[in-house]
Amino acid sequence: MKRLLAVTLGILTAIGGFVDIGDLVASSLVGARFGFSLVWVLILGVIGICVYAEMAGRVAAVAGRPTFDLVRERLGPRMALVNLAGSLLVTLLTLAAELAGVALAIELITSVAYLLWIPAVGLVVWLVIWRTRFETMERVFGLAGLALIVFVVAVFHLSPDWGGVLERVTHPDVPGGEGMPTYFYYGIALFASAMTPYEVFFFSSGGIEERWGRKDLITARMNVFIGFPLGGLLALAIMAAAALVLHPAGIAVDYLSQVTLPVAVSLGKIGLGLALLGVFAATFGAALETALSSGYTVAQYFGWTWGKTAAPRTASRFHAVIIVALIAGMMLMLTGVDPIKVTEYSLVFAAVALPLTYLPILVVANDPEYMGDSVNGRLANVMGGTYLIVVLIAAIAAIPLMLITKAGL
Amino acid sequence: MSPAQAAEPTRRTAGRGYSARFHLLDRQVVDPDGKPVCNVDDLDLAHDEHGRLCVTAILVGPAALAPRLQGLPARWLAAVTRRMSISRTEDPARLSMNHVTHIGAVLTAALPEGHDHVHALEDWMRDNVIGRLPGAGHASG
């Protein structure tokens, strides 16, 4: 049991990456618009994040260095500052959207307008970071987020024609009425959502907060190989549910309420209740992850004392960054900007920031001065190298595709 | 040539020796408990009695980092630092190399009591903002 509870860091990280508010809607939207034809991108992304999270976790456990520390050391202060600006923008936009996501989930339950909930949500997120133990935080929100498994149940309950589904997954074609650039635009957004940089920042820093050492390499690997595929499975189920219920009916996803619609159709009220609980926990967990990540990246770039586990007064600049990030996120959302649009745009910027995050991890994971005999094996290097090329192509193509497709219209 | 690059050939002896660029600059400095203290933002070099360059101190803070960034980011960081500066001097904080006990993936430094000048902003933030919030002295674990 203890072993199983030790993987909650991976589960929370993955939930924050795969089924946060942006992905809930993106997966659902992609399922509704493109059916099963983009499933391969999601699988590509899950394998990619596993490869790099494993490396980042191993570096954290063996060398005790978090990811952004490596970024500055290997890229130098100038390129690292470019990465800091890009990643921080993505993380802040995502944080803002998560705060609205939690508020939207509460709105669905209480029918009180989400804008009224945002200040309260921001305050509670801060209180959890300020007072709750790291372990308690990841267990409560990681495990409660697993209520989204109700989407998996819903898909099975809809009893689709599995042969036909497999055929459409393995032979993807662009549905009529959708252009090729739009297809690839959503493909890149989906890929970037699986590999968002704040996931590795949070995961490696979380490992250090939990005082991983060389003996915890197995824990680190279990976190990666159980947590991330589980997050991917949830995203896949959300996409499949939308593809089965919304795609044939021609319903496009614009609101969070439509994301949970397939579960209500398949499983009724109890299913809907569980789905809402899962959405609440996942978005709240993602808010915690992004708020902490903004503190981690800034503190690690400048070399400040950081850490949630110590008393806040011993890491005051780190906590000040988190408070400023939360206030900025709340203010952005209180302008009434559409949270779903905010995450869609942030995913495209994430694609651009990806190579600058993953290259230093790959370089340091190969450095025996840091890693001793735990350097990358051949498989990790082949996979790491291949994914670096994929990430680079996505980074170059992201902005032109966004302009050509007018952001996926 | 930057001072850091100039230091490299003189300090590197065959097989062992440290490169300012690869072993010192931009590395994290931690205290003996492993708690992060600061980053090596720049180095202070001096000639020893044999005329060789050697590192005398680690320079810390945005005032040390800004000149290494060049261009727009350097000007912005310098401007922010000037406005947020608490100390009266414009010089970056210094951490003498005598305090550094180990050079590895991180630099370990045995810090003397009252090394406040290394992170003046941290102290200001603690005394005026974070330390005043309820529960700031309580480790959440």
XYZ file of C-alpha atoms in Angstrom:
550
model
C 0.000 0.000 0.000
C 2.825 2.363 0.928
C 4.503 1.622 -2.385
C 1.277 2.404 -4.205
C 0.778 5.689 -2.342
C 4.338 6.670 -3.273
C 3.280 7.128 -6.901
C 0.846 9.966 -6.135
C 3.438 12.591 -7.156
C 3.479 11.092 -10.649
C -0.321 10.883 -10.721
C -0.775 14.502 -9.617
C 1.859 15.700 -12.098
C 0.227 13.769 -14.915
C -3.279 14.903 -14.009
C -2.046 18.496 -14.000
C -0.533 17.930 -17.428
C -3.119 15.739 -19.139
C -6.522 16.494 -17.675
C -6.291 20.091 -16.516
C -8.945 22.509 -17.736
C -7.272 23.099 -21.105
C -6.887 19.402 -21.851
C -10.326 18.490 -20.581
C -11.711 20.806 -23.190
C -9.015 20.184 -25.842
C -9.353 16.385 -25.626
C -13.100 16.642 -25.711
C -13.057 19.188 -28.531
C -10.639 17.095 -30.558
C -12.781 13.999 -29.991
C -15.923 15.849 -31.027
C -14.346 17.390 -34.146
C -11.869 14.782 -35.321
C -13.302 11.559 -33.838
C -10.525 9.048 -33.225
C -8.151 10.409 -35.868
C -5.793 12.220 -33.420
C -5.454 9.418 -30.858
C -1.981 8.593 -32.201
C -0.745 12.080 -31.213
C -1.857 11.553 -27.626
C -0.024 8.215 -27.473
C 3.079 9.846 -28.999
C 2.906 12.554 -26.316
C 2.476 10.084 -23.427
C 5.579 8.134 -24.497
C 7.511 11.405 -24.910
C 6.705 12.725 -21.449
C 7.559 9.315 -19.948
C 11.009 9.407 -21.603
C 11.861 12.898 -20.344
C 10.156 12.705 -16.941
C 12.123 9.514 -16.279
C 15.369 11.365 -17.100
C 14.409 14.417 -15.027
C 13.369 12.191 -12.103
C 16.625 10.235 -12.324
C 18.708 13.441 -12.342
C 16.703 14.698 -9.330
C 17.232 11.452 -7.420
C 20.913 10.849 -8.260
C 22.388 14.353 -8.612
C 19.768 16.140 -6.489
C 19.324 18.841 -9.128
C 15.925 20.124 -10.274
C 15.292 20.748 -13.967
C 15.464 24.519 -14.166
C 18.784 24.471 -12.342
C 20.135 22.380 -15.242
C 18.561 24.688 -17.801
C 20.508 27.700 -16.543
C 23.711 25.750 -16.054
C 23.747 24.162 -19.494
C 22.208 26.905 -21.645
C 23.865 29.828 -19.875
C 22.011 32.750 -18.304
C 20.865 34.286 -21.604
C 19.153 31.330 -23.280
C 17.849 30.208 -19.894
C 16.221 33.605 -19.475
C 14.455 33.130 -22.831
C 13.233 29.749 -21.592
C 12.229 31.262 -18.233
C 10.171 33.952 -19.965
C 8.468 31.421 -22.279
C 7.808 28.747 -19.665
C 6.649 31.250 -17.080
C 4.184 32.778 -19.549
C 2.763 29.325 -20.298
C 2.623 28.400 -16.612
C 0.948 31.660 -15.591
C -1.666 31.486 -18.354
C -2.379 27.882 -17.397
C -2.598 28.792 -13.698
C -5.093 31.539 -14.515
C -7.188 29.119 -16.569
C -7.101 26.465 -13.809
C -8.420 28.949 -11.248
C -11.310 29.629 -13.612
C -11.652 25.872 -14.225
C -12.114 25.143 -10.519
C -14.606 28.016 -10.345
C -16.468 26.648 -13.403
C -16.696 23.199 -11.800
C -18.182 24.814 -8.672
C -20.557 26.788 -10.888
C -21.844 23.556 -12.438
C -22.612 22.241 -8.948
C -23.942 25.426 -7.297
C -25.287 27.481 -10.238
C -23.489 30.537 -8.827
C -21.551 32.445 -11.522
C -17.906 31.320 -11.721
C -16.448 34.839 -11.560
C -17.698 35.133 -7.973
C -15.802 31.974 -6.985
C -12.412 32.953 -8.435
C -11.102 35.017 -5.454
C -12.145 32.251 -3.032
C -10.493 29.589 -5.198
C -7.261 31.617 -5.384
C -7.215 32.010 -1.609
C -7.794 28.295 -0.964
C -5.063 27.299 -3.466
C -2.654 29.589 -1.622
C -3.710 28.207 1.798
C -3.082 24.648 0.615
C 0.418 25.615 -0.587
C 1.067 27.599 2.601
C -0.087 25.048 5.187
C -0.693 21.549 3.795
C 2.009 18.868 3.780
C 3.374 18.126 0.309
C 2.461 14.446 0.641
C -1.095 15.157 1.807
C -1.542 17.603 -1.056
C -0.495 15.142 -3.753
C -2.488 12.253 -2.236
C -5.750 14.171 -1.832
C -5.766 15.830 -5.235
C -3.986 13.075 -7.165
C -6.331 10.360 -5.901
C -9.521 12.469 -6.076
C -8.611 13.317 -9.670
C -8.804 9.607 -10.387
C -12.604 9.977 -10.118
C -12.239 10.854 -13.812
C -11.898 7.092 -14.367
C -15.680 7.388 -14.665
C -14.965 8.478 -18.272
C -13.288 5.104 -18.907
C -16.326 3.334 -17.435
C -18.620 5.499 -19.554
C -16.780 4.545 -22.745
C -17.128 0.829 -21.943
C -20.761 1.312 -20.979
C -21.440 2.887 -24.367
C -20.195 -0.464 -25.781
C -18.793 0.892 -29.030
C -17.894 -1.300 -31.996
C -14.275 -1.916 -30.871
C -13.144 -3.238 -34.256
C -14.338 -0.058 -35.936
C -12.683 2.124 -33.276
C -9.352 0.317 -33.730
C -9.661 0.736 -37.500
C -10.170 4.504 -37.126
C -7.295 4.837 -34.618
C -4.783 2.960 -36.762
C -5.921 4.495 -40.083
C -6.461 8.134 -39.185
C -8.013 10.378 -41.806
C -8.955 14.033 -41.633
C -12.765 14.252 -41.332
C -14.644 16.055 -44.121
C -14.946 19.798 -43.624
C -11.658 20.047 -41.697
C -8.474 21.262 -43.381
C -5.055 19.636 -43.085
C -3.486 22.665 -41.277
C -6.303 22.647 -38.690
C -5.749 18.929 -38.124
C -2.042 19.483 -37.449
C -2.702 22.616 -35.384
C -4.830 20.599 -32.963
C -2.317 17.771 -33.166
C 0.454 20.083 -31.953
C -1.754 21.534 -29.200
C -2.532 18.004 -28.018
C 1.134 16.975 -28.175
C 2.229 20.107 -26.286
C -0.422 19.517 -23.637
C 1.042 16.065 -22.990
C 4.606 17.416 -22.814
C 4.045 20.832 -21.147
C 7.286 22.037 -19.534
C 5.767 22.709 -16.094
C 5.213 18.971 -15.686
C 8.959 18.212 -15.543
C 9.641 21.325 -13.433
C 7.039 20.209 -10.903
C 7.956 16.525 -11.024
C 11.706 16.994 -10.510
C 11.257 19.688 -7.848
C 8.614 17.535 -6.126
C 11.069 14.636 -6.049
C 13.596 16.867 -4.315
C 10.909 18.104 -1.888
C 10.292 14.439 -1.059
C 14.062 13.991 -0.551
C 14.567 11.364 -3.211
C 18.007 9.778 -3.151
C 19.737 7.136 -5.224
C 17.720 4.420 -3.409
C 14.486 6.039 -4.593
C 15.226 5.475 -8.279
C 12.570 2.739 -8.324
C 10.015 5.105 -6.765
C 10.892 7.741 -9.370
C 10.472 5.257 -12.227
C 7.202 3.876 -10.821
C 5.872 7.423 -10.601
C 6.691 7.962 -14.256
C 5.546 4.661 -15.684
C 2.305 4.436 -13.651
C 1.392 8.109 -13.230
C 1.832 9.438 -16.760
C 0.183 6.568 -18.686
C -2.722 6.795 -16.218
C -3.073 10.521 -16.974
C -2.880 9.711 -20.676
C -5.556 7.036 -20.299
C -7.920 9.573 -18.688
C -7.341 12.054 -21.515
C -7.890 9.243 -24.030
C -11.158 8.227 -22.355
C -12.409 11.828 -22.416
C -11.555 12.043 -26.113
C -13.173 8.671 -26.853
C -16.350 9.563 -24.954
C -16.634 12.778 -26.967
C -15.895 10.927 -30.219
C -18.637 8.372 -29.475
C -21.374 10.724 -28.222
C -20.673 14.254 -29.487
C -18.947 13.592 -32.848
C -21.890 11.696 -34.440
C -24.374 14.261 -33.056
C -22.337 17.117 -34.544
C -21.977 18.898 -31.178
C -18.903 21.149 -30.884
C -17.381 21.634 -27.421
C -17.294 25.226 -26.228
C -18.094 24.859 -22.543
C -16.958 22.738 -19.639
C -20.508 21.440 -19.149
C -20.335 19.763 -22.572
C -17.205 17.852 -21.525
C -19.181 15.926 -18.906
C -22.193 15.420 -21.206
C -21.095 11.988 -22.564
C -20.806 10.632 -19.002
C -24.311 11.865 -18.172
C -25.621 10.198 -21.351
C -23.858 6.937 -20.571
C -24.077 6.611 -16.785
C -26.691 9.094 -15.592
C -26.605 11.222 -12.447
C -24.099 9.251 -10.374
C -21.642 9.249 -13.267
C -22.100 12.983 -13.733
C -21.464 13.578 -10.020
C -18.239 11.601 -10.116
C -17.147 13.367 -13.311
C -17.700 16.763 -11.666
C -15.732 15.676 -8.589
C -12.928 14.527 -10.885
C -12.962 17.780 -12.857
C -12.838 19.777 -9.620
C -9.918 17.760 -8.194
C -7.985 17.704 -11.475
C -8.251 21.448 -12.066
C -7.460 22.197 -8.420
C -4.446 19.875 -8.590
C -3.328 21.574 -11.798
C -3.685 24.981 -10.122
C -1.415 23.804 -7.294
C 1.064 22.362 -9.792
C 1.278 25.499 -11.931
C 1.412 27.886 -8.953
C 4.269 25.911 -7.394
C 5.990 25.546 -10.782
C 6.127 29.303 -11.294
C 7.865 29.604 -7.922
C 10.225 26.714 -8.685
C 11.351 28.042 -12.083
C 12.030 31.610 -10.961
C 13.769 30.547 -7.742
C 15.895 27.938 -9.518
C 16.933 30.350 -12.265
C 18.157 32.951 -9.763
C 19.482 30.376 -7.288
C 17.172 31.432 -4.463
C 16.230 29.213 -1.543
C 13.078 27.345 -2.534
C 10.833 24.612 -1.221
C 7.314 24.121 0.047
C 8.338 21.719 2.804
C 10.350 24.245 4.861
C 8.831 27.154 6.788
C 7.795 29.909 4.333
C 9.908 32.547 6.109
C 13.058 30.627 5.163
C 12.150 30.804 1.447
C 10.382 34.150 1.335
C 11.229 35.128 -2.263
C 9.936 31.765 -3.508
C 6.637 32.228 -1.657
C 6.403 35.837 -2.826
C 6.597 34.651 -6.473
C 3.758 32.160 -5.841
C 1.566 34.848 -4.259
C 2.229 37.268 -7.120
C 1.478 34.515 -9.667
C -1.838 33.680 -7.976
C -2.896 37.321 -7.802
C -1.949 37.877 -11.456
C -3.895 34.751 -12.458
C -7.002 35.838 -10.551
C -6.861 39.328 -12.023
C -6.505 37.986 -15.577
C -9.563 35.772 -15.145
C -11.647 38.480 -13.465
C -11.440 40.473 -16.704
C -13.901 37.876 -18.015
C -11.561 36.486 -20.686
C -12.557 32.990 -21.886
C -10.431 30.515 -19.851
C -10.616 27.872 -22.560
C -9.192 30.226 -25.196
C -6.428 31.181 -22.753
C -5.267 27.570 -22.402
C -5.515 26.927 -26.138
C -3.135 29.795 -26.841
C -0.834 28.883 -23.971
C -0.426 25.359 -25.387
C 0.948 26.792 -28.621
C 3.505 28.862 -26.709
C 4.335 25.741 -24.706
C 5.261 23.984 -27.954
C 7.766 26.760 -28.681
C 9.392 26.559 -25.210
C 9.720 22.754 -25.222
C 13.147 22.218 -26.894
C 14.891 24.639 -24.514
C 13.616 22.591 -21.572
C 14.296 19.096 -22.823
C 17.769 19.573 -24.363
C 19.505 20.352 -21.005
C 17.844 17.329 -19.366
C 19.162 15.060 -22.124
C 22.678 16.540 -21.866
C 22.941 16.250 -18.071
C 21.411 12.749 -17.994
C 24.441 11.725 -20.095
C 27.032 13.458 -17.876
C 28.879 10.972 -15.618
C 30.064 13.836 -13.382
C 26.459 14.208 -12.266
C 25.050 10.775 -12.758
C 27.906 8.345 -11.998
C 26.832 4.949 -13.358
C 23.190 6.042 -13.677
C 23.798 7.815 -17.007
C 21.366 7.277 -19.868
C 21.329 3.862 -21.477
C 21.128 3.398 -25.233
C 17.318 3.163 -25.246
C 16.895 6.405 -23.270
C 19.262 8.202 -25.650
C 17.637 6.925 -28.840
C 14.177 7.830 -27.530
C 15.400 11.144 -26.106
C 17.086 12.110 -29.373
C 14.078 11.125 -31.473
C 11.697 13.095 -29.278
C 13.989 16.119 -29.331
C 13.575 16.173 -33.130
C 9.777 15.773 -32.844
C 9.634 18.564 -30.254
C 11.784 20.804 -32.460
C 9.491 20.267 -35.475
C 6.429 21.020 -33.310
C 8.114 24.166 -31.970
C 8.909 25.478 -35.452
C 5.495 24.621 -36.905
C 3.350 25.830 -33.972
C 3.170 29.587 -34.603
C 2.884 29.452 -38.437
C 0.056 26.893 -38.113
C -1.687 29.079 -35.559
C -1.586 32.013 -37.975
C -2.635 29.979 -41.031
C -5.596 28.346 -39.280
C -6.564 31.487 -37.344
C -6.055 29.447 -34.149
C -8.016 26.418 -35.287
C -11.195 27.978 -36.644
C 37.523 37.861 -23.851
C 35.550 37.714 -20.650
C 37.448 37.340 -17.364
C 35.932 33.889 -16.927
C 37.398 32.610 -20.182
C 40.725 34.206 -19.426
C 40.877 32.304 -16.167
C 40.452 28.948 -17.806
C 43.882 28.073 -19.239
C 45.872 29.350 -16.259
C 43.918 27.413 -13.645
C 43.611 24.174 -15.562
C 46.326 21.725 -14.677
C 46.619 18.403 -16.485
C 43.796 16.017 -15.627
C 42.444 17.915 -12.652
C 41.461 21.496 -12.199
C 38.342 23.510 -12.551
C 37.042 25.402 -15.514
C 35.393 28.637 -14.465
C 32.928 28.238 -17.292
C 31.938 24.612 -16.795
C 32.404 24.058 -13.070
C 31.717 27.413 -11.479
C 29.613 29.863 -13.468
C 25.824 29.383 -13.212
C 26.147 26.626 -10.627
C 23.935 26.484 -7.565
C 25.591 27.250 -4.223
C 24.193 25.324 -1.227
C 24.890 25.474 2.499
C 26.248 22.369 4.304
C 22.645 21.126 4.819
C 22.028 21.202 1.061
C 19.726 24.236 1.210
C 20.059 26.451 -1.896
C 21.707 29.786 -1.068
C 22.473 31.545 -4.313
C 23.741 31.027 -7.848
C 27.231 31.820 -9.150
C 26.186 34.873 -11.148
C 29.759 36.019 -11.843
C 33.277 35.589 -10.501
C 35.773 38.015 -9.044
C 39.319 37.359 -10.284
C 42.673 38.587 -9.033
C 46.350 37.931 -9.799
C 48.193 35.944 -7.144
C 51.880 36.459 -6.254
C 52.998 34.397 -9.288
C 50.925 36.527 -11.619
C 48.352 33.794 -12.234
C 44.646 34.573 -12.281
C 42.629 32.981 -9.535
C 39.059 33.218 -8.341
C 38.736 35.214 -5.127
C 34.977 35.529 -4.736
C 31.581 34.566 -6.112
C 29.516 37.567 -7.132
C 25.821 37.218 -6.393
C 22.630 38.936 -7.449
C 21.106 40.679 -10.442
C 23.811 43.368 -10.324
C 26.369 40.649 -11.107
C 24.145 38.801 -13.579
C 22.940 41.742 -15.660
C 26.294 42.520 -17.383
C 26.538 38.875 -18.524
C 23.146 38.941 -20.264
C 23.866 41.689 -22.800
C 21.274 43.579 -24.781
C 17.681 44.197 -23.818
C 17.384 41.614 -21.015
C 20.495 43.074 -19.361
C 19.063 46.594 -19.428
C 15.702 45.410 -18.061
C 17.229 43.370 -15.269
C 19.545 46.250 -14.330
C 16.606 48.675 -14.313
C 14.495 46.377 -12.118
C 17.432 45.851 -9.772
C 18.046 49.582 -9.429
C 14.400 50.179 -8.508
C 14.198 47.248 -6.103
C 17.621 47.775 -4.586
C 17.697 47.918 -0.807
C 21.401 48.449 -0.265
C 22.972 51.799 -1.003
C 25.834 50.488 -3.076
C 25.543 49.358 -6.690
C 28.146 46.608 -6.208
C 26.993 42.993 -6.282
C 27.112 40.905 -3.110
C 30.286 38.844 -2.667
C 30.826 35.389 -1.251
C 34.509 34.759 -0.630
C 35.949 31.588 -2.194
C 37.436 30.791 1.249
C 33.969 29.711 2.355
C 33.580 27.213 -0.508
C 34.280 23.723 0.805
C 33.356 21.530 -2.158
C 32.929 21.863 -5.918
C 30.742 19.236 -7.566
C 27.287 19.209 -9.180
C 26.780 22.090 -6.743
C 29.154 24.330 -4.808
C 28.968 23.809 -1.069
C 29.745 26.839 1.066
C 30.161 26.965 4.839
C 28.545 30.318 5.404
C 29.657 32.521 8.267
C 27.096 33.854 10.751
C 25.354 36.973 9.560
C 25.977 36.649 5.824
C 22.929 38.826 5.196
C 24.552 40.729 2.382
C 24.447 37.630 0.156
C 20.692 37.884 -0.158
C 19.465 41.274 0.936
C 16.228 40.900 -1.053
C 15.426 37.645 0.770
C 15.844 39.381 4.111
C 13.741 42.330 3.050
C 10.997 40.071 1.716
C 10.998 38.003 4.921
C 10.948 40.980 7.275
C 8.386 43.031 5.386
C 6.088 40.633 3.526
C 6.214 36.868 4.031
C 7.278 36.871 7.685
C 4.278 39.006 8.581
C 1.718 36.552 7.230
C 0.264 34.174 9.830
C 1.928 30.771 9.842
C 5.090 31.883 8.065
C 7.284 30.255 10.706
C 5.469 26.945 10.475
C 6.986 24.261 8.232
C 4.145 22.565 6.353
C 6.312 19.498 5.646
